[in-house]
Coordinates of C-alpha atoms in Angstrom, one line a residue:
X738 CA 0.0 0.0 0.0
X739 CA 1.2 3.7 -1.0
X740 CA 0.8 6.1 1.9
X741 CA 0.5 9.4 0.7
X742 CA -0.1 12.9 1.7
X743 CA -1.3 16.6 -0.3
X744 CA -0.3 19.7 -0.1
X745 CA -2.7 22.7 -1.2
X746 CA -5.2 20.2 -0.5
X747 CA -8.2 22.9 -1.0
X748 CA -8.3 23.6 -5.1
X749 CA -10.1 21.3 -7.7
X750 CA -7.1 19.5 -8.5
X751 CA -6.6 18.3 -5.3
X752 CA -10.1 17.3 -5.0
X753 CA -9.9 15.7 -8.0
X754 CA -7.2 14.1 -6.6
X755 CA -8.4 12.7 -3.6
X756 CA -11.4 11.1 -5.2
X757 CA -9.0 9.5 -7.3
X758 CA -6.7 8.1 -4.4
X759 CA -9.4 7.1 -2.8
X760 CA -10.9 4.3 -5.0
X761 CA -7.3 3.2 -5.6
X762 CA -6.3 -0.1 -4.6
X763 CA -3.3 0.6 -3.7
X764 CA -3.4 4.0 -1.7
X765 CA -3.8 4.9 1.6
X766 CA -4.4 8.7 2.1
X767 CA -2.5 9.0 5.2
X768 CA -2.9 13.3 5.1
X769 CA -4.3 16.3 3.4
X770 CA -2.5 19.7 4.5
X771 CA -4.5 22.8 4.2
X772 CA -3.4 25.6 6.8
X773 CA -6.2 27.2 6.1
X774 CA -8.7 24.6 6.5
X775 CA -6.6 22.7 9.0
X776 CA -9.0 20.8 11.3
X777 CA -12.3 20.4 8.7
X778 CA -13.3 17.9 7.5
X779 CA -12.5 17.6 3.5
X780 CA -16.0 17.4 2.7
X781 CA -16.8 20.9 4.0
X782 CA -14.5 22.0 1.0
X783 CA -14.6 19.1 -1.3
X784 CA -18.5 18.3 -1.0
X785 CA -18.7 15.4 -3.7
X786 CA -16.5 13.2 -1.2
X787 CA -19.7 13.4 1.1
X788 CA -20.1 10.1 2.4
X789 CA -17.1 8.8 0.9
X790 CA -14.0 9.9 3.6
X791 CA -14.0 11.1 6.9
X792 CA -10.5 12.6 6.8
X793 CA -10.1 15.8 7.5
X794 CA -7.4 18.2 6.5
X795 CA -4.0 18.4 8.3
X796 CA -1.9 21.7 9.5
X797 CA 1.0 19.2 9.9
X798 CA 3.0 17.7 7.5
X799 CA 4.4 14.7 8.2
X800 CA 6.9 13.5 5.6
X801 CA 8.7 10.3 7.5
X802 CA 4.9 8.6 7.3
X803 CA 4.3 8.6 3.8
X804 CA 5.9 7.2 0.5
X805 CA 4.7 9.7 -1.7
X806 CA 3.7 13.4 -1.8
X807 CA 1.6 15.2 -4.1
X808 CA 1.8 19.1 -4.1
X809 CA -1.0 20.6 -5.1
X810 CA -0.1 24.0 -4.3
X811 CA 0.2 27.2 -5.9
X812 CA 2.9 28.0 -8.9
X813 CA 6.5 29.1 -6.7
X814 CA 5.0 27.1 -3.5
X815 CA 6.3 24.2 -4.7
X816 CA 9.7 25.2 -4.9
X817 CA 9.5 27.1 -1.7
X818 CA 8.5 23.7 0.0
X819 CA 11.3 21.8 -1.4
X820 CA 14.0 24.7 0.0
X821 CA 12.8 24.6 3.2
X822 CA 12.3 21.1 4.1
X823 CA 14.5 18.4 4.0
X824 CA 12.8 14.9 2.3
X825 CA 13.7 11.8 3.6
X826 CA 15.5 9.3 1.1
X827 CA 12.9 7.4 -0.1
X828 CA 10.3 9.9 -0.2
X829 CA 8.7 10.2 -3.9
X830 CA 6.9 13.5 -5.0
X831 CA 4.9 14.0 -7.8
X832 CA 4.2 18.2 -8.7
X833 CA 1.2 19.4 -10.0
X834 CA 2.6 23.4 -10.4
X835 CA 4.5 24.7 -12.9
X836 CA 7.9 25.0 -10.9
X837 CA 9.6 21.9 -12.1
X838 CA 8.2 21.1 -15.6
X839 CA 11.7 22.9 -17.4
X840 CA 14.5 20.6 -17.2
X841 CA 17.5 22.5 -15.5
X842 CA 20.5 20.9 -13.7
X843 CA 19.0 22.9 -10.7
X844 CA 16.8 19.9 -9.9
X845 CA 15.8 16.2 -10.4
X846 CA 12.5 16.6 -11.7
X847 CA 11.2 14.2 -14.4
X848 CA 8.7 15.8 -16.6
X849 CA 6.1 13.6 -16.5
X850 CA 4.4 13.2 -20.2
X851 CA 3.4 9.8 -20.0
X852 CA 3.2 9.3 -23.6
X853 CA 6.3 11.3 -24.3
X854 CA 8.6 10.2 -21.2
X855 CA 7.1 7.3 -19.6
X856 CA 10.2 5.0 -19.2
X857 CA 12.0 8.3 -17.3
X858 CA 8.9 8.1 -15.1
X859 CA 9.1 4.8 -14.1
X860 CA 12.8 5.4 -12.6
X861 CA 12.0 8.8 -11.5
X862 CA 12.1 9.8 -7.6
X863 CA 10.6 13.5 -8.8
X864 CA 8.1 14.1 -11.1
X865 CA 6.6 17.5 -12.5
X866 CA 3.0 17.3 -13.8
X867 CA 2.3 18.5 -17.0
X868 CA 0.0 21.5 -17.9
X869 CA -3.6 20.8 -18.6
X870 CA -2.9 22.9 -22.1
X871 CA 0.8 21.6 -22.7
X872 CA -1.1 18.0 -22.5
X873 CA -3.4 18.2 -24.7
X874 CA -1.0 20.0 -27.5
X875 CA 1.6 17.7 -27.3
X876 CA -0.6 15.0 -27.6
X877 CA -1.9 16.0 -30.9
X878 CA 1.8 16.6 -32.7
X879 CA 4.5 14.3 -30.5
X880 CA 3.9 11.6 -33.5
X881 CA 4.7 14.4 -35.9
X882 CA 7.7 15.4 -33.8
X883 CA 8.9 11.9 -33.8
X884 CA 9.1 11.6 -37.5
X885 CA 10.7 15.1 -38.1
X886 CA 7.8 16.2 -39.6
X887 CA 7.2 19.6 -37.6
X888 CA 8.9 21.8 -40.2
X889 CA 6.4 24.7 -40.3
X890 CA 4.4 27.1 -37.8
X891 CA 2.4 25.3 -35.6
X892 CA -1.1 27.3 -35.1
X893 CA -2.8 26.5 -31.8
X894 CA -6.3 27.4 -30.6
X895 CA -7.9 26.2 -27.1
X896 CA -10.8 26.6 -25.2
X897 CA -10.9 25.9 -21.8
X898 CA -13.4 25.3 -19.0
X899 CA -13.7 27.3 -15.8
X900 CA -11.8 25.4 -13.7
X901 CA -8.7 25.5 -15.5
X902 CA -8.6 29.4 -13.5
X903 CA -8.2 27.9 -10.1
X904 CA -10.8 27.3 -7.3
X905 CA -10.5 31.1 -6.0
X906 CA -12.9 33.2 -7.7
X907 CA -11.9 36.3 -10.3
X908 CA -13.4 38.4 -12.6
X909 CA -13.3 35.7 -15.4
X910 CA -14.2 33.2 -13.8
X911 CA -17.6 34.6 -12.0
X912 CA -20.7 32.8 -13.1
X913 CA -22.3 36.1 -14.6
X914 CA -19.2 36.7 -16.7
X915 CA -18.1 33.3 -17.6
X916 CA -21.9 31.9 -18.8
X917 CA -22.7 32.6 -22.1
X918 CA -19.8 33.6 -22.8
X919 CA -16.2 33.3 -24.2
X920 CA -13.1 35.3 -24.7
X921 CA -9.0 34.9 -25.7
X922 CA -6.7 35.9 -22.9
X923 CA -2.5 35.5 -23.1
X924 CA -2.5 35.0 -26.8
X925 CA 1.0 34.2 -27.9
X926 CA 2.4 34.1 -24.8
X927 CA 1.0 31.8 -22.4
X928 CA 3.0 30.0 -20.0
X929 CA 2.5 26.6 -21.1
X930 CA 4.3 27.1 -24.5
X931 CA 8.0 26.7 -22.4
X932 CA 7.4 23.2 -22.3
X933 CA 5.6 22.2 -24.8
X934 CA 8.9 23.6 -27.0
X935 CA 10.6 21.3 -24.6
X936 CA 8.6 18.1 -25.5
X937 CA 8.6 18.7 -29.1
X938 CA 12.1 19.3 -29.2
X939 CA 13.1 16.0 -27.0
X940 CA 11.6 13.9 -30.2
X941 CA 12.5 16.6 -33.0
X942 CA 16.1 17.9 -32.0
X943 CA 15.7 20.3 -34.8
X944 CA 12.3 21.8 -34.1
X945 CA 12.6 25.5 -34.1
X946 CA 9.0 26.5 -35.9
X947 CA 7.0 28.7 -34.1
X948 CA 3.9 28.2 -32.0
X949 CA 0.9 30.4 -32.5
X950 CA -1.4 29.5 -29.6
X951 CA -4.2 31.7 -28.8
X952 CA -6.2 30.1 -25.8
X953 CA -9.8 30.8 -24.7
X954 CA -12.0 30.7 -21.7
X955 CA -15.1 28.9 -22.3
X956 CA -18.6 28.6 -20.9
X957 CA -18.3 25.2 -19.1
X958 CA -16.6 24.0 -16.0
X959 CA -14.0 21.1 -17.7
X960 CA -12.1 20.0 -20.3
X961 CA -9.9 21.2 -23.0
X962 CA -10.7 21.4 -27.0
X963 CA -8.1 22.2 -28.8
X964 CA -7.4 22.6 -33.2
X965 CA -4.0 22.5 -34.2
X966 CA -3.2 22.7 -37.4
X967 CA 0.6 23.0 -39.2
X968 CA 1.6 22.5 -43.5
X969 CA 2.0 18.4 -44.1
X970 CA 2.7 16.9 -47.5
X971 CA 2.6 12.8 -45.9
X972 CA -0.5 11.8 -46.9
X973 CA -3.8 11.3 -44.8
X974 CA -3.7 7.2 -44.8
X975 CA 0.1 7.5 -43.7
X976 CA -0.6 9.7 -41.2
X977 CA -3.2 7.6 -39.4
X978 CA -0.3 4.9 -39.6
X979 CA 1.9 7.2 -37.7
X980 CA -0.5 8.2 -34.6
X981 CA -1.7 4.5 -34.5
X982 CA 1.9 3.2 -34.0
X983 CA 3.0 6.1 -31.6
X984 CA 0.0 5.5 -29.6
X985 CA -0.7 1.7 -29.7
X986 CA 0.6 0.9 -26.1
X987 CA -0.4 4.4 -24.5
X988 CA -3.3 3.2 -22.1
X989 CA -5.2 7.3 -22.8
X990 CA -4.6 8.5 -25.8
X991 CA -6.9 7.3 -28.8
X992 CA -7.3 8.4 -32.3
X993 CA -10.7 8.6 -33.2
X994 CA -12.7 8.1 -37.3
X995 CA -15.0 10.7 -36.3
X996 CA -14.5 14.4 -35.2
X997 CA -14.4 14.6 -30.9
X998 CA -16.4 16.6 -28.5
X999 CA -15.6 17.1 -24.4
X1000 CA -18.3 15.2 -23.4
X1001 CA -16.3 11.9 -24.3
X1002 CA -14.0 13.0 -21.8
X1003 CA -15.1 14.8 -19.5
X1004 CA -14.6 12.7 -16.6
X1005 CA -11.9 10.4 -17.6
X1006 CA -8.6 10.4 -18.4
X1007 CA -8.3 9.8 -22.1
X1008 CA -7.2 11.7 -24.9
X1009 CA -9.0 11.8 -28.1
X1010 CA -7.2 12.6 -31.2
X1011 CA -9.1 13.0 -34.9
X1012 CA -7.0 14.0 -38.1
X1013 CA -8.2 15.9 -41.4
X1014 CA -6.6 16.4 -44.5
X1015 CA -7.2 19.7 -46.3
X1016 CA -4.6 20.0 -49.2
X1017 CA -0.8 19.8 -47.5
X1018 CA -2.5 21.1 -44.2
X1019 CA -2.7 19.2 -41.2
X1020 CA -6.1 19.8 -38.9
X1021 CA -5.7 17.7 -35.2
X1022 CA -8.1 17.7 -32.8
X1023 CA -7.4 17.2 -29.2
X1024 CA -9.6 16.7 -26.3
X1025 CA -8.8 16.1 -22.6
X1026 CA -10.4 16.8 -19.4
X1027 CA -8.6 19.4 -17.8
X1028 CA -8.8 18.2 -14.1
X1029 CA -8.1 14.2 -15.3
X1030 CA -5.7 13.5 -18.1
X1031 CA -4.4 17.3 -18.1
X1032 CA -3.7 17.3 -14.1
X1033 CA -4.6 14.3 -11.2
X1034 CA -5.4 11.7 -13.8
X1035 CA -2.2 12.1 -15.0
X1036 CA -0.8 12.7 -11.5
X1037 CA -2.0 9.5 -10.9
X1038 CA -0.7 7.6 -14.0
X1039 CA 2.6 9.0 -12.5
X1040 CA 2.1 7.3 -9.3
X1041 CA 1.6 4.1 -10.7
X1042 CA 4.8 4.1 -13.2
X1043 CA 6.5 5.4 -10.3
X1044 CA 5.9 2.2 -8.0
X1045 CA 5.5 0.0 -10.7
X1046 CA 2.0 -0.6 -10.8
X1047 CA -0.1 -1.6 -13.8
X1048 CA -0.3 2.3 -15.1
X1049 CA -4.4 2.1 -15.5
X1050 CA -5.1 0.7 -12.1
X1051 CA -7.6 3.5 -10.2
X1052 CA -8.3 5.0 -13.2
X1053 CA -10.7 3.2 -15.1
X1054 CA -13.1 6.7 -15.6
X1055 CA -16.3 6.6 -17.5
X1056 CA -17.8 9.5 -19.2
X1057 CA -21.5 10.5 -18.7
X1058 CA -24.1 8.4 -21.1
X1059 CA -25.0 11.5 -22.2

């Protein structure tokens, strides 16, 4: 059994999280660290555990009890933590924040891409978390990358839900704003795009075509849609032949006959890709739930390469029927 504790256990990611963990086989939640909420009862915060946990979250952190910690906090709080405390040996951590995700020789982190970096995972003591956005991108052009075939702009647009902002509330994500609505924010420039170049240039040493990505808020609560298009003279048929190999013993990521939509899934942890042909350009379309395959699904796909577990166990999600 994995004993575990969470830090920034209050946001939907950790939520997320600790329904995961807690249908796992092979986890034991031993705390959830929230300063803030430190003596409640995660239900009072997390209301859809109601009647599934009576744990309540921790002010104390106590590292020498657990085998692996998830931090759930805010981007820089990870690396704050890691400063200030000293880890014992054999203590595993897994990263959900931005902090880690660019390799430097100023850490150990493993950037955790499952379908990009899976046999690093397995060995890996650290492991930084993708981004939700940086997931579902990568996703739809790693095959591309692997076959050198990313020789011209990549053009990027995404939409995603409202809890991609974070559970504290803002302007953009109020109800009366959000609903009914949608609008572009960071366009060229969002914070993602760091290391998503990164991934793209692990399979494609040569890569140096530019990103356009222009993201967008939507008006749901989850998932990610994403079109990316780039110029491709291999024909559609070959193509297919391409993503089906790359992705024939990934366990999340499935390319699709028919054109995707969130509600396939939302709710799991799978990544549907579809490809079109217009003349030499490329059309993929990638779709991910935000909170799953683009943050604790994957956090949890982690875990289990990471103690050498079967890498679907605990997450065999089902979207809704309808």
């Amino acid at each position: 059994m994995i004993k575990i504790g969470i830090i920034g256990g209050a946001g939907y990611t950790a939520g997320e999280l600790i329904r995961l963990l807690l249908n796992h086989p092979d986890a034991e939640i031993v705390f959830v660290n929230s300063s803030s909420n430190a003596g409640n009862r995660i239900t009072s915060v997390h209301t859809g555990l109601f009647g599934e946990t009576e744990l309540r979250f921790s002010h104390s952190i106590p590292l020498n009890e657990i085998d692996l910690l998830f931090c759930c906090t805010a981007h820089g709080d990870t690396r704050k933590f890691m400063e200030s405390h000293v880890l014992p040996e054999k203590l595993k951590v897994i990263d959900l924040s931005t902090d880690y995700r660019i390799a430097s020789p100023d850490h150990q982190f493993v950037y955790g891409l499952p379908e990009l970096n899976r046999r690093a995972t397995c060995a890996a003591r650290y492991t930084a978390n993708p981004g939700c956005f940086a997931t579902c991108i990568q996703l739809a052009v790693l095959p591309l990358a692997k076959h050198l075939m990313l020789t011209d702009d990549v053009h990027v647009q995404a939409i995603t839900g409202s809890t991609g902002a974070g559970v504290k509330p803002s302007e953009t994500s109020h109800f009366s704003w959000r609903n009914d609505n949608i609008s572009v924010y960071k366009p060229f420039t969002h914070q993602h795009l760091d290391e998503i170049r990164q991934g793209l240039a692990r399979l494609q040493h040569s890569f140096g075509s530019e990103i356009w990505f222009i993201p967008l808020r939507g008006s749901f609560s989850r998932g990610i849609f994403a079109t990316v298009y780039t110029r491709c003279r291999v024909g559609l048929d070959e193509l297919l032949k391409i993503y089906e190999e790359y992705y024939d013993d990934h366990s999340f990521t499935f390319v699709t006959d028919r054109s995707p939509d969130l509600k396939q899934v939302v709710n799991t942890n799978k990544c549907l890709l579809h490809l079109h042909k217009q003349g030499d350009m490329l059309l993929v379309t990638s779709v991910i739930d935000n909170l799953l395959k683009g943050a604790s699904g994957q956090a949890v796909h982690n875990m289990n390469l990471m103690f050498n577990l079967e890498e679907t166990v605990g997450l065999h999600l089902k979207p809704s029927a309808f």
